[in-house]
């Protein structure tokens, strides 16, 4: 292997998990999901490296982004990048988002129709 690529041979899933755990447990869980989604862990190393690279400048935001990514069930570098770029890590999720009132309209039959 070329000397420029030899350092990659030292990479292991445990290395990425330990690095993520040093940031936060949710970051570790997110990295674990990325690693488990690939048939071979080596296929996920660049994604893991990219996600953990966000910790250099935005450690607290990375934690929130990983929490958001875990709640969405989306595990990729691109997901975290999008969350951070759009500042979605700062949004508050409404706990009542699923309970929006039904609009009053003549074409809507309502729950009584189906009894």
Tab-separated table of C-alpha atoms in Angstrom:
chain	number	residue	atom	x	y	z
A	1	UNK	CA	0.000	0.000	0.000
A	2	UNK	CA	1.230	3.493	-0.773
A	3	UNK	CA	2.523	5.469	2.191
A	4	UNK	CA	-0.193	8.073	1.673
A	5	UNK	CA	-2.838	5.371	2.188
A	6	UNK	CA	-1.102	3.240	4.783
A	7	UNK	CA	-2.557	5.193	7.721
A	8	UNK	CA	-6.024	3.958	6.716
A	9	UNK	CA	-5.036	0.398	7.548
A	10	UNK	CA	-4.953	1.429	11.216
A	11	UNK	CA	-8.595	2.477	11.147
A	12	UNK	CA	-11.021	0.198	12.965
A	13	UNK	CA	-14.687	0.484	13.943
A	14	UNK	CA	-13.587	0.687	17.591
A	15	UNK	CA	-11.389	3.678	16.813
A	16	UNK	CA	-14.362	5.580	15.387
A	17	UNK	CA	-16.664	4.479	18.219
A	18	UNK	CA	-14.162	5.566	20.884
A	19	UNK	CA	-13.673	8.903	19.157
A	20	UNK	CA	-17.440	9.414	18.982
A	21	UNK	CA	-17.895	8.346	22.618
A	22	UNK	CA	-15.370	10.990	23.677
A	23	UNK	CA	-17.735	13.586	22.182
A	24	UNK	CA	-21.099	12.247	23.404
A	25	UNK	CA	-23.050	9.003	23.709
A	26	UNK	CA	-25.560	10.062	21.019
A	27	UNK	CA	-22.714	10.678	18.584
A	28	UNK	CA	-21.412	7.178	19.362
A	29	UNK	CA	-24.861	5.682	18.699
A	30	UNK	CA	-25.058	7.536	15.393
A	31	UNK	CA	-21.618	6.318	14.281
A	32	UNK	CA	-22.554	2.795	15.356
A	33	UNK	CA	-25.630	2.954	13.105
A	34	UNK	CA	-23.539	4.159	10.167
A	35	UNK	CA	-21.097	1.275	10.672
A	36	UNK	CA	-23.847	-1.332	11.017
A	37	UNK	CA	-25.622	-0.243	7.838
A	38	UNK	CA	-22.726	-1.312	5.611
A	39	UNK	CA	-21.879	-4.889	4.730
A	40	UNK	CA	-18.214	-4.170	5.467
A	41	UNK	CA	-17.329	-1.533	8.109
A	42	UNK	CA	-14.548	-0.194	5.891
A	43	UNK	CA	-17.215	1.134	3.514
A	44	UNK	CA	-18.444	3.473	6.262
A	45	UNK	CA	-15.093	4.896	7.361
A	46	UNK	CA	-15.249	8.011	5.167
A	47	UNK	CA	-18.766	8.806	6.390
A	48	UNK	CA	-17.679	8.340	9.998
A	49	UNK	CA	-14.634	10.520	9.445
A	50	UNK	CA	-16.791	13.221	7.878
A	51	UNK	CA	-19.353	13.207	10.691
A	52	UNK	CA	-16.687	13.273	13.387
A	53	UNK	CA	-14.897	16.046	11.520
A	54	UNK	CA	-17.800	18.369	12.340
A	55	UNK	CA	-16.795	18.146	16.011
A	56	UNK	CA	-13.773	20.382	15.391
A	57	UNK	CA	-15.819	23.540	15.067
A	58	UNK	CA	-19.328	22.650	16.258
A	59	UNK	CA	-19.142	20.083	19.017
A	60	UNK	CA	-22.440	20.988	20.701
A	61	UNK	CA	-24.235	21.319	17.370
A	62	UNK	CA	-22.926	17.922	16.278
A	63	UNK	CA	-24.485	16.336	19.363
A	64	UNK	CA	-27.858	17.928	18.590
A	65	UNK	CA	-27.586	16.962	14.907
A	66	UNK	CA	-26.860	13.334	15.801
A	67	UNK	CA	-29.833	13.306	18.151
A	68	UNK	CA	-31.986	14.676	15.350
A	69	UNK	CA	-30.579	12.131	12.871
A	70	UNK	CA	-31.272	9.291	15.306
A	71	UNK	CA	-34.868	10.450	15.716
A	72	UNK	CA	-35.298	10.555	11.916
A	73	UNK	CA	-33.696	7.138	11.450
A	74	UNK	CA	-31.355	8.511	8.770
A	75	UNK	CA	-27.711	7.540	9.097
A	76	UNK	CA	-25.251	9.216	6.742
A	77	UNK	CA	-22.738	12.020	6.483
A	78	UNK	CA	-25.107	13.895	4.177
A	79	UNK	CA	-27.882	13.814	6.804
A	80	UNK	CA	-25.683	15.453	9.442
A	81	UNK	CA	-24.328	17.939	6.914
A	82	UNK	CA	-27.861	18.966	5.907
A	83	UNK	CA	-29.000	19.287	9.517
A	84	UNK	CA	-26.035	21.503	10.354
A	85	UNK	CA	-26.210	23.620	7.175
A	86	UNK	CA	-29.925	24.304	7.629
A	87	UNK	CA	-29.544	24.805	11.391
A	88	UNK	CA	-32.140	22.111	11.986
A	89	UNK	CA	-30.320	21.108	15.167
A	90	UNK	CA	-31.788	24.210	16.840
A	91	UNK	CA	-35.424	23.555	15.884
A	92	UNK	CA	-37.823	22.468	18.557
A	93	UNK	CA	-39.981	19.511	17.567
A	94	UNK	CA	-43.586	19.961	18.506
A	95	UNK	CA	-44.791	17.066	20.628
A	96	UNK	CA	-48.300	17.705	19.307
A	97	UNK	CA	-47.363	17.681	15.610
A	98	UNK	CA	-49.339	14.456	15.081
A	99	UNK	CA	-52.470	15.920	16.676
A	100	UNK	CA	-53.335	18.722	14.300
A	101	UNK	CA	-57.058	19.511	14.152
A	102	UNK	CA	-58.976	18.269	11.134
A	103	UNK	CA	-60.074	21.136	8.889
A	104	UNK	CA	-63.801	21.744	8.528
A	105	UNK	CA	-64.657	21.109	4.898
A	106	UNK	CA	-67.630	19.631	3.039
A	107	UNK	CA	-65.539	16.941	1.312
A	108	UNK	CA	-64.148	15.525	4.559
A	109	UNK	CA	-66.383	12.792	5.949
A	110	UNK	CA	-64.928	12.592	9.427
A	111	UNK	CA	-64.648	9.716	11.886
A	112	UNK	CA	-68.407	9.231	12.323
A	113	UNK	CA	-68.803	8.229	8.666
A	114	UNK	CA	-66.752	5.054	9.129
A	115	UNK	CA	-68.677	3.591	12.099
